[in-house]
Amino acid sequence: APPSHGPRRPSPDPDPMPDGLDLDWQGGVPVSRRFGDPFFSREGGAAEAAHVFLEGTGMMGRLRPGVTVLELGFGTGLNALVTLRALREAAFRGPLRFVSLERFPLAPADRARALAAFPDLAPEAAELLAALRAPGPWRLGPLVLEVLE
């Protein structure tokens, strides 16, 4: 009989991350020191998110209850907030399942600091930040959010 190797174990992470990210702050915009990349545009992050994430995908024209959106990189949560605002403005009853994969999560205080750059989204940001204190998934009006780390 062939030898039994038992259950497979996940290999150790070859590049472990410390708790939280090492960030620079440039004009209210968090910039990852690890990747040298800002989390959103310095010239209108919410407008950029709406243009690329909503308009660029044609998402609002494809809405149906039960649709799932998959995002790579939750970051600050800005795409989720812009989507939530657009769903509410369109009176979409939902649910829209929003699943985000995040390998390098922001610390809650860093996320709150970053989202403070968008006062027009303050109600949605407050709702998101409060929800993220508890285990998910989270129901934010018509949007059901799940962040997989």
Backbone as JSON Lines, residues from 0, in Angstrom:
{"i":0,"aa":"A","n":[0.85,-1.18,0.0],"ca":[0.0,0.0,0.0],"c":[0.89,1.24,0.0]}
{"i":1,"aa":"P","n":[0.48,2.3,-0.73],"ca":[1.28,3.53,-0.73],"c":[1.26,4.17,0.64]}
{"i":2,"aa":"P","n":[2.33,4.88,1.01],"ca":[2.36,5.52,2.33],"c":[1.32,6.62,2.43]}
{"i":3,"aa":"S","n":[0.76,6.77,3.6],"ca":[-0.22,7.83,3.85],"c":[0.52,9.06,4.36]}
{"i":4,"aa":"H","n":[0.27,10.16,3.77],"ca":[0.92,11.4,4.19],"c":[0.02,12.24,5.09]}
{"i":5,"aa":"G","n":[-1.17,11.78,5.34],"ca":[-2.08,12.51,6.19],"c":[-2.64,13.74,5.49]}
{"i":6,"aa":"P","n":[-3.4,14.53,6.21],"ca":[-4.01,15.72,5.59],"c":[-2.94,16.74,5.21]}
{"i":7,"aa":"R","n":[-3.21,17.46,4.15],"ca":[-2.29,18.51,3.71],"c":[-2.44,19.72,4.62]}
{"i":8,"aa":"R","n":[-1.32,20.27,4.98],"ca":[-1.33,21.49,5.79],"c":[-0.96,22.66,4.9]}
{"i":9,"aa":"P","n":[-1.57,23.81,5.15],"ca":[-1.17,24.98,4.36],"c":[0.29,25.31,4.64]}
{"i":10,"aa":"S","n":[0.98,25.7,3.61],"ca":[2.37,26.09,3.8],"c":[2.41,27.44,4.5]}
{"i":11,"aa":"P","n":[3.46,27.68,5.28],"ca":[3.54,28.98,5.96],"c":[3.59,30.12,4.94]}
{"i":12,"aa":"D","n":[3.05,31.24,5.35],"ca":[3.05,32.41,4.49],"c":[4.49,32.82,4.21]}
{"i":13,"aa":"P","n":[4.9,32.84,2.95],"ca":[6.29,33.19,2.66],"c":[6.6,34.66,2.89]}
{"i":14,"aa":"D","n":[5.58,35.47,3.01],"ca":[5.78,36.91,3.15],"c":[4.79,37.45,4.18]}
{"i":15,"aa":"P","n":[4.94,37.09,5.45],"ca":[3.93,37.49,6.43],"c":[3.88,39.0,6.61]}
{"i":16,"aa":"M","n":[2.69,39.48,6.93],"ca":[2.49,40.91,7.16],"c":[2.35,41.16,8.66]}
{"i":17,"aa":"P","n":[2.95,42.21,9.15],"ca":[2.68,42.6,10.53],"c":[1.26,43.14,10.63]}
{"i":18,"aa":"D","n":[0.77,43.28,11.86],"ca":[-0.56,43.86,12.03],"c":[-0.57,45.28,11.48]}
{"i":19,"aa":"G","n":[-1.54,45.59,10.66],"ca":[-1.64,46.92,10.06],"c":[-0.61,47.1,8.96]}
{"i":20,"aa":"L","n":[-0.83,48.09,8.14],"ca":[0.09,48.39,7.06],"c":[0.97,49.57,7.42]}
{"i":21,"aa":"D","n":[2.13,49.59,6.84],"ca":[3.05,50.72,7.01],"c":[2.64,51.77,5.97]}
{"i":22,"aa":"L","n":[2.1,52.87,6.44],"ca":[1.53,53.88,5.54],"c":[2.26,55.21,5.65]}
{"i":23,"aa":"D","n":[2.31,55.91,4.53],"ca":[2.62,57.33,4.5],"c":[1.29,58.02,4.25]}
{"i":24,"aa":"W","n":[1.14,59.22,4.77],"ca":[-0.08,60.01,4.51],"c":[0.33,61.23,3.72]}
{"i":25,"aa":"Q","n":[-0.26,61.35,2.53],"ca":[0.06,62.47,1.64],"c":[-1.23,63.23,1.35]}
{"i":26,"aa":"G","n":[-1.41,64.34,2.03],"ca":[-2.61,65.14,1.82],"c":[-3.89,64.4,2.14]}
{"i":27,"aa":"G","n":[-3.88,63.59,3.18],"ca":[-5.07,62.84,3.57],"c":[-5.24,61.52,2.83]}
{"i":28,"aa":"V","n":[-4.32,61.21,1.95],"ca":[-4.39,59.97,1.16],"c":[-3.38,58.97,1.72]}
{"i":29,"aa":"P","n":[-3.85,57.79,2.14],"ca":[-2.89,56.78,2.59],"c":[-2.14,56.18,1.4]}
{"i":30,"aa":"V","n":[-0.84,56.03,1.57],"ca":[0.02,55.46,0.54],"c":[0.76,54.29,1.16]}
{"i":31,"aa":"S","n":[0.63,53.13,0.57],"ca":[1.31,51.95,1.08],"c":[2.81,52.06,0.84]}
{"i":32,"aa":"R","n":[3.57,51.98,1.91],"ca":[5.03,51.97,1.74],"c":[5.48,50.66,1.09]}
{"i":33,"aa":"R","n":[4.77,49.59,1.36],"ca":[5.12,48.28,0.8],"c":[5.02,48.29,-0.72]}
{"i":34,"aa":"F","n":[3.96,48.89,-1.24],"ca":[3.71,48.86,-2.68],"c":[3.95,50.2,-3.37]}
{"i":35,"aa":"G","n":[4.14,51.27,-2.59],"ca":[4.35,52.59,-3.18],"c":[3.13,53.1,-3.92]}
{"i":36,"aa":"D","n":[1.95,52.73,-3.46],"ca":[0.72,53.0,-4.19],"c":[-0.3,53.7,-3.3]}
{"i":37,"aa":"P","n":[-0.91,54.81,-3.77],"ca":[-1.98,55.43,-2.98],"c":[-3.23,54.57,-3.03]}
{"i":38,"aa":"F","n":[-4.01,54.62,-1.97],"ca":[-5.24,53.83,-1.9],"c":[-6.34,54.39,-2.78]}
{"i":39,"aa":"F","n":[-6.27,55.67,-3.09],"ca":[-7.23,56.29,-4.01],"c":[-6.58,57.53,-4.59]}
{"i":40,"aa":"S","n":[-7.19,58.04,-5.64],"ca":[-6.66,59.2,-6.35],"c":[-6.57,60.41,-5.43]}
{"i":41,"aa":"R","n":[-5.49,61.12,-5.57],"ca":[-5.31,62.36,-4.81],"c":[-6.21,63.47,-5.37]}
{"i":42,"aa":"E","n":[-6.71,63.29,-6.57],"ca":[-7.57,64.28,-7.23],"c":[-8.99,63.76,-7.38]}
{"i":43,"aa":"G","n":[-9.62,63.42,-6.28],"ca":[-11.02,63.01,-6.36],"c":[-11.22,61.51,-6.32]}
{"i":44,"aa":"G","n":[-10.89,60.9,-5.2],"ca":[-10.98,59.45,-5.07],"c":[-12.39,58.9,-5.25]}
{"i":45,"aa":"A","n":[-13.39,59.59,-4.73],"ca":[-14.76,59.1,-4.87],"c":[-15.22,59.18,-6.31]}
{"i":46,"aa":"A","n":[-14.88,60.27,-7.0],"ca":[-15.24,60.39,-8.41],"c":[-14.53,59.32,-9.24]}
{"i":47,"aa":"E","n":[-13.27,59.06,-8.91],"ca":[-12.54,58.0,-9.61],"c":[-13.2,56.64,-9.38]}
{"i":48,"aa":"A","n":[-13.59,56.36,-8.14],"ca":[-14.24,55.09,-7.83],"c":[-15.54,54.95,-8.61]}
{"i":49,"aa":"A","n":[-16.33,56.02,-8.66],"ca":[-17.58,55.96,-9.41],"c":[-17.32,55.74,-10.89]}
{"i":50,"aa":"H","n":[-16.33,56.44,-11.43],"ca":[-16.03,56.32,-12.86],"c":[-15.5,54.93,-13.21]}
{"i":51,"aa":"V","n":[-14.55,54.43,-12.45],"ca":[-13.92,53.15,-12.78],"c":[-14.78,51.98,-12.32]}
{"i":52,"aa":"F","n":[-15.21,52.02,-11.06],"ca":[-15.87,50.86,-10.49],"c":[-17.32,50.73,-10.92]}
{"i":53,"aa":"L","n":[-18.05,51.82,-10.96],"ca":[-19.47,51.75,-11.34],"c":[-19.67,51.92,-12.85]}
{"i":54,"aa":"E","n":[-19.22,53.06,-13.38],"ca":[-19.44,53.35,-14.79],"c":[-18.62,52.44,-15.69]}
{"i":55,"aa":"G","n":[-17.38,52.19,-15.31],"ca":[-16.5,51.37,-16.14],"c":[-16.97,49.94,-16.28]}
{"i":56,"aa":"T","n":[-17.69,49.44,-15.3],"ca":[-18.21,48.07,-15.37],"c":[-19.66,48.01,-15.84]}
{"i":57,"aa":"G","n":[-20.31,49.16,-15.92],"ca":[-21.73,49.16,-16.28],"c":[-22.6,48.53,-15.21]}
{"i":58,"aa":"M","n":[-22.11,48.52,-13.99],"ca":[-22.8,47.82,-12.9],"c":[-24.24,48.28,-12.69]}
{"i":59,"aa":"M","n":[-24.46,49.57,-12.71],"ca":[-25.79,50.07,-12.38],"c":[-26.83,49.63,-13.41]}
{"i":60,"aa":"G","n":[-26.42,49.4,-14.65],"ca":[-27.34,48.91,-15.67],"c":[-27.59,47.42,-15.59]}
{"i":61,"aa":"R","n":[-26.83,46.73,-14.78],"ca":[-26.96,45.27,-14.67],"c":[-27.57,44.83,-13.35]}
{"i":62,"aa":"L","n":[-28.02,45.78,-12.56],"ca":[-28.51,45.43,-11.23],"c":[-29.75,44.55,-11.29]}
{"i":63,"aa":"R","n":[-29.71,43.52,-10.5],"ca":[-30.84,42.63,-10.27],"c":[-30.7,42.16,-8.83]}
{"i":64,"aa":"P","n":[-31.8,41.94,-8.13],"ca":[-31.66,41.39,-6.78],"c":[-30.88,40.07,-6.84]}
{"i":65,"aa":"G","n":[-29.95,39.93,-5.91],"ca":[-29.17,38.71,-5.82],"c":[-27.87,38.71,-6.6]}
{"i":66,"aa":"V","n":[-27.57,39.8,-7.33],"ca":[-26.31,39.89,-8.07],"c":[-25.16,39.94,-7.07]}
{"i":67,"aa":"T","n":[-24.04,39.33,-7.42],"ca":[-22.83,39.39,-6.59],"c":[-21.75,40.15,-7.33]}
{"i":68,"aa":"V","n":[-21.11,41.06,-6.61],"ca":[-19.96,41.81,-7.11],"c":[-18.75,41.27,-6.37]}
{"i":69,"aa":"L","n":[-17.68,40.98,-7.1],"ca":[-16.43,40.53,-6.49],"c":[-15.37,41.59,-6.72]}
{"i":70,"aa":"E","n":[-14.78,42.05,-5.64],"ca":[-13.75,43.09,-5.7],"c":[-12.44,42.51,-5.15]}
{"i":71,"aa":"L","n":[-11.36,42.8,-5.83],"ca":[-10.04,42.41,-5.33],"c":[-9.42,43.62,-4.65]}
{"i":72,"aa":"G","n":[-9.32,43.56,-3.34],"ca":[-8.72,44.65,-2.59],"c":[-9.75,45.59,-1.98]}
{"i":73,"aa":"F","n":[-10.16,45.37,-0.75],"ca":[-11.14,46.22,-0.08],"c":[-10.56,47.58,0.26]}
{"i":74,"aa":"G","n":[-9.28,47.61,0.63],"ca":[-8.63,48.88,0.93],"c":[-9.36,49.67,1.99]}
{"i":75,"aa":"T","n":[-9.74,50.89,1.64],"ca":[-10.45,51.78,2.56],"c":[-11.94,51.48,2.62]}
{"i":76,"aa":"G","n":[-12.44,50.73,1.63],"ca":[-13.88,50.49,1.52],"c":[-14.56,51.5,0.62]}
{"i":77,"aa":"L","n":[-13.77,52.35,-0.05],"ca":[-14.35,53.42,-0.87],"c":[-15.25,52.89,-1.98]}
{"i":78,"aa":"N","n":[-14.85,51.84,-2.67],"ca":[-15.72,51.3,-3.73],"c":[-17.04,50.82,-3.16]}
{"i":79,"aa":"A","n":[-17.01,50.2,-1.99],"ca":[-18.25,49.76,-1.36],"c":[-19.14,50.95,-1.01]}
{"i":80,"aa":"L","n":[-18.52,52.02,-0.5],"ca":[-19.31,53.2,-0.13],"c":[-19.92,53.88,-1.34]}
{"i":81,"aa":"V","n":[-19.15,54.02,-2.41],"ca":[-19.66,54.64,-3.63],"c":[-20.79,53.78,-4.21]}
{"i":82,"aa":"T","n":[-20.62,52.47,-4.13],"ca":[-21.67,51.56,-4.61],"c":[-22.92,51.69,-3.75]}
{"i":83,"aa":"L","n":[-22.75,51.72,-2.45],"ca":[-23.89,51.86,-1.55],"c":[-24.65,53.15,-1.83]}
{"i":84,"aa":"R","n":[-23.93,54.25,-1.98],"ca":[-24.58,55.53,-2.28],"c":[-25.36,55.44,-3.59]}
{"i":85,"aa":"A","n":[-24.75,54.86,-4.63],"ca":[-25.42,54.75,-5.93],"c":[-26.66,53.86,-5.84]}
{"i":86,"aa":"L","n":[-26.59,52.78,-5.07],"ca":[-27.75,51.9,-4.91],"c":[-28.89,52.66,-4.25]}
{"i":87,"aa":"R","n":[-28.57,53.43,-3.24],"ca":[-29.61,54.2,-2.54],"c":[-30.19,55.28,-3.45]}
{"i":88,"aa":"E","n":[-29.34,55.96,-4.2],"ca":[-29.85,56.99,-5.11],"c":[-30.73,56.38,-6.21]}
{"i":89,"aa":"A","n":[-30.46,55.15,-6.6],"ca":[-31.26,54.47,-7.62],"c":[-32.48,53.76,-7.02]}
{"i":90,"aa":"A","n":[-32.66,53.88,-5.71],"ca":[-33.75,53.23,-4.98],"c":[-33.74,51.72,-5.21]}
{"i":91,"aa":"F","n":[-32.55,51.15,-5.34],"ca":[-32.41,49.7,-5.51],"c":[-32.64,49.05,-4.16]}
{"i":92,"aa":"R","n":[-33.56,48.1,-4.14],"ca":[-33.95,47.47,-2.88],"c":[-33.03,46.31,-2.51]}
{"i":93,"aa":"G","n":[-32.36,45.75,-3.51],"ca":[-31.39,44.7,-3.25],"c":[-32.0,43.33,-3.05]}
{"i":94,"aa":"P","n":[-31.22,42.46,-2.54],"ca":[-29.85,42.7,-2.1],"c":[-28.83,42.61,-3.23]}
{"i":95,"aa":"L","n":[-27.77,43.35,-3.07],"ca":[-26.58,43.23,-3.91],"c":[-25.5,42.69,-2.98]}
{"i":96,"aa":"R","n":[-24.96,41.54,-3.32],"ca":[-23.89,40.95,-2.51],"c":[-22.56,41.5,-3.01]}
{"i":97,"aa":"F","n":[-21.81,42.1,-2.12],"ca":[-20.53,42.74,-2.43],"c":[-19.46,41.97,-1.65]}
{"i":98,"aa":"V","n":[-18.68,41.19,-2.36],"ca":[-17.63,40.37,-1.74],"c":[-16.29,40.98,-2.12]}
{"i":99,"aa":"S","n":[-15.47,41.24,-1.12],"ca":[-14.17,41.84,-1.36],"c":[-13.09,40.96,-0.74]}
{"i":100,"aa":"L","n":[-12.05,40.72,-1.51],"ca":[-10.9,39.96,-1.03],"c":[-9.8,40.94,-0.65]}
{"i":101,"aa":"E","n":[-9.27,40.8,0.55],"ca":[-8.25,41.74,1.02],"c":[-7.11,40.99,1.69]}
{"i":102,"aa":"R","n":[-5.96,41.04,1.08],"ca":[-4.76,40.37,1.61],"c":[-4.05,41.22,2.66]}
{"i":103,"aa":"F","n":[-4.15,42.54,2.54],"ca":[-3.42,43.44,3.43],"c":[-4.4,44.45,4.04]}
{"i":104,"aa":"P","n":[-5.17,44.06,5.04],"ca":[-6.21,44.96,5.57],"c":[-5.64,46.17,6.3]}
{"i":105,"aa":"L","n":[-6.36,47.26,6.16],"ca":[-6.03,48.48,6.9],"c":[-6.47,48.33,8.36]}
{"i":106,"aa":"A","n":[-5.76,48.98,9.24],"ca":[-6.2,49.08,10.63],"c":[-7.46,49.94,10.66]}
{"i":107,"aa":"P","n":[-8.4,49.66,11.57],"ca":[-9.64,50.46,11.62],"c":[-9.4,51.96,11.73]}
{"i":108,"aa":"A","n":[-8.43,52.38,12.52],"ca":[-8.17,53.82,12.66],"c":[-7.66,54.42,11.35]}
{"i":109,"aa":"D","n":[-6.86,53.67,10.6],"ca":[-6.38,54.16,9.3],"c":[-7.52,54.25,8.3]}
{"i":110,"aa":"R","n":[-8.42,53.27,8.32],"ca":[-9.58,53.32,7.42],"c":[-10.44,54.54,7.73]}
{"i":111,"aa":"A","n":[-10.69,54.78,9.01],"ca":[-11.51,55.94,9.4],"c":[-10.84,57.24,8.98]}
{"i":112,"aa":"R","n":[-9.53,57.33,9.18],"ca":[-8.8,58.54,8.78],"c":[-8.88,58.75,7.28]}
{"i":113,"aa":"A","n":[-8.72,57.69,6.51],"ca":[-8.78,57.81,5.05],"c":[-10.17,58.22,4.58]}
{"i":114,"aa":"L","n":[-11.2,57.63,5.15],"ca":[-12.57,57.93,4.7],"c":[-13.02,59.33,5.11]}
{"i":115,"aa":"A","n":[-12.35,59.93,6.08],"ca":[-12.67,61.31,6.47],"c":[-12.41,62.28,5.33]}
{"i":116,"aa":"A","n":[-11.65,61.86,4.32],"ca":[-11.39,62.71,3.15],"c":[-12.62,62.88,2.27]}
{"i":117,"aa":"F","n":[-13.7,62.15,2.57],"ca":[-14.9,62.18,1.73],"c":[-16.12,62.59,2.55]}
{"i":118,"aa":"P","n":[-16.23,63.88,2.88],"ca":[-17.36,64.31,3.72],"c":[-18.72,64.05,3.08]}
{"i":119,"aa":"D","n":[-18.79,64.02,1.75],"ca":[-20.08,63.73,1.11],"c":[-20.53,62.3,1.37]}
{"i":120,"aa":"L","n":[-19.6,61.42,1.69],"ca":[-19.92,60.02,1.98],"c":[-19.93,59.73,3.49]}
{"i":121,"aa":"A","n":[-19.92,60.78,4.31],"ca":[-19.83,60.6,5.75],"c":[-20.92,59.69,6.33]}
{"i":122,"aa":"P","n":[-22.19,59.8,5.9],"ca":[-23.2,58.89,6.47],"c":[-22.89,57.42,6.15]}
{"i":123,"aa":"E","n":[-22.51,57.14,4.92],"ca":[-22.18,55.76,4.55],"c":[-20.91,55.3,5.24]}
{"i":124,"aa":"A","n":[-19.92,56.2,5.36],"ca":[-18.67,55.84,6.03],"c":[-18.93,55.5,7.49]}
{"i":125,"aa":"A","n":[-19.74,56.3,8.17],"ca":[-20.05,56.03,9.57],"c":[-20.75,54.68,9.71]}
{"i":126,"aa":"E","n":[-21.66,54.4,8.81],"ca":[-22.38,53.13,8.82],"c":[-21.42,51.96,8.61]}
{"i":127,"aa":"L","n":[-20.51,52.1,7.64],"ca":[-19.54,51.05,7.36],"c":[-18.59,50.84,8.55]}
{"i":128,"aa":"L","n":[-18.03,51.91,9.06],"ca":[-17.08,51.8,10.16],"c":[-17.72,51.17,11.4]}
{"i":129,"aa":"A","n":[-18.96,51.5,11.67],"ca":[-19.67,50.89,12.8],"c":[-19.9,49.4,12.55]}
{"i":130,"aa":"A","n":[-20.3,49.07,11.33],"ca":[-20.58,47.66,11.01],"c":[-19.32,46.81,11.13]}
{"i":131,"aa":"L","n":[-18.19,47.33,10.67],"ca":[-16.96,46.54,10.64],"c":[-16.41,46.21,12.02]}
{"i":132,"aa":"R","n":[-17.0,46.76,13.06],"ca":[-16.57,46.43,14.43],"c":[-17.0,45.02,14.84]}
{"i":133,"aa":"A","n":[-18.0,44.49,14.16],"ca":[-18.53,43.16,14.47],"c":[-18.18,42.21,13.32]}
{"i":134,"aa":"P","n":[-18.24,40.92,13.57],"ca":[-17.98,39.97,12.47],"c":[-19.04,40.11,11.37]}
{"i":135,"aa":"G","n":[-18.62,39.92,10.13],"ca":[-19.51,40.02,8.98],"c":[-20.07,38.67,8.6]}
{"i":136,"aa":"P","n":[-20.84,38.62,7.54],"ca":[-21.15,39.71,6.6],"c":[-22.07,40.76,7.23]}
{"i":137,"aa":"W","n":[-22.07,41.92,6.58],"ca":[-22.8,43.08,7.09],"c":[-23.86,43.5,6.09]}
{"i":138,"aa":"R","n":[-25.03,43.84,6.6],"ca":[-26.12,44.36,5.76],"c":[-26.12,45.87,5.91]}
{"i":139,"aa":"L","n":[-25.84,46.57,4.8],"ca":[-25.87,48.03,4.76],"c":[-26.95,48.41,3.76]}
{"i":140,"aa":"G","n":[-28.17,48.51,4.24],"ca":[-29.28,48.8,3.34],"c":[-29.36,47.73,2.26]}
{"i":141,"aa":"P","n":[-29.3,48.14,0.98],"ca":[-29.45,47.17,-0.11],"c":[-28.18,46.35,-0.38]}
{"i":142,"aa":"L","n":[-27.09,46.67,0.32],"ca":[-25.81,46.02,0.05],"c":[-25.45,45.06,1.18]}
{"i":143,"aa":"V","n":[-25.12,43.84,0.82],"ca":[-24.63,42.86,1.78],"c":[-23.14,42.71,1.53]}
{"i":144,"aa":"L","n":[-22.34,43.13,2.49],"ca":[-20.9,43.19,2.37],"c":[-20.23,42.03,3.08]}
{"i":145,"aa":"E","n":[-19.28,41.43,2.39],"ca":[-18.44,40.4,2.98],"c":[-17.0,40.69,2.58]}
{"i":146,"aa":"V","n":[-16.12,40.8,3.57],"ca":[-14.7,41.05,3.31],"c":[-13.94,39.81,3.76]}
{"i":147,"aa":"L","n":[-13.26,39.18,2.81],"ca":[-12.49,37.98,3.11],"c":[-11.02,38.35,3.18]}
{"i":148,"aa":"E","n":[-10.44,38.11,4.33],"ca":[-9.02,38.45,4.54],"c":[-8.18,37.2,4.49]}
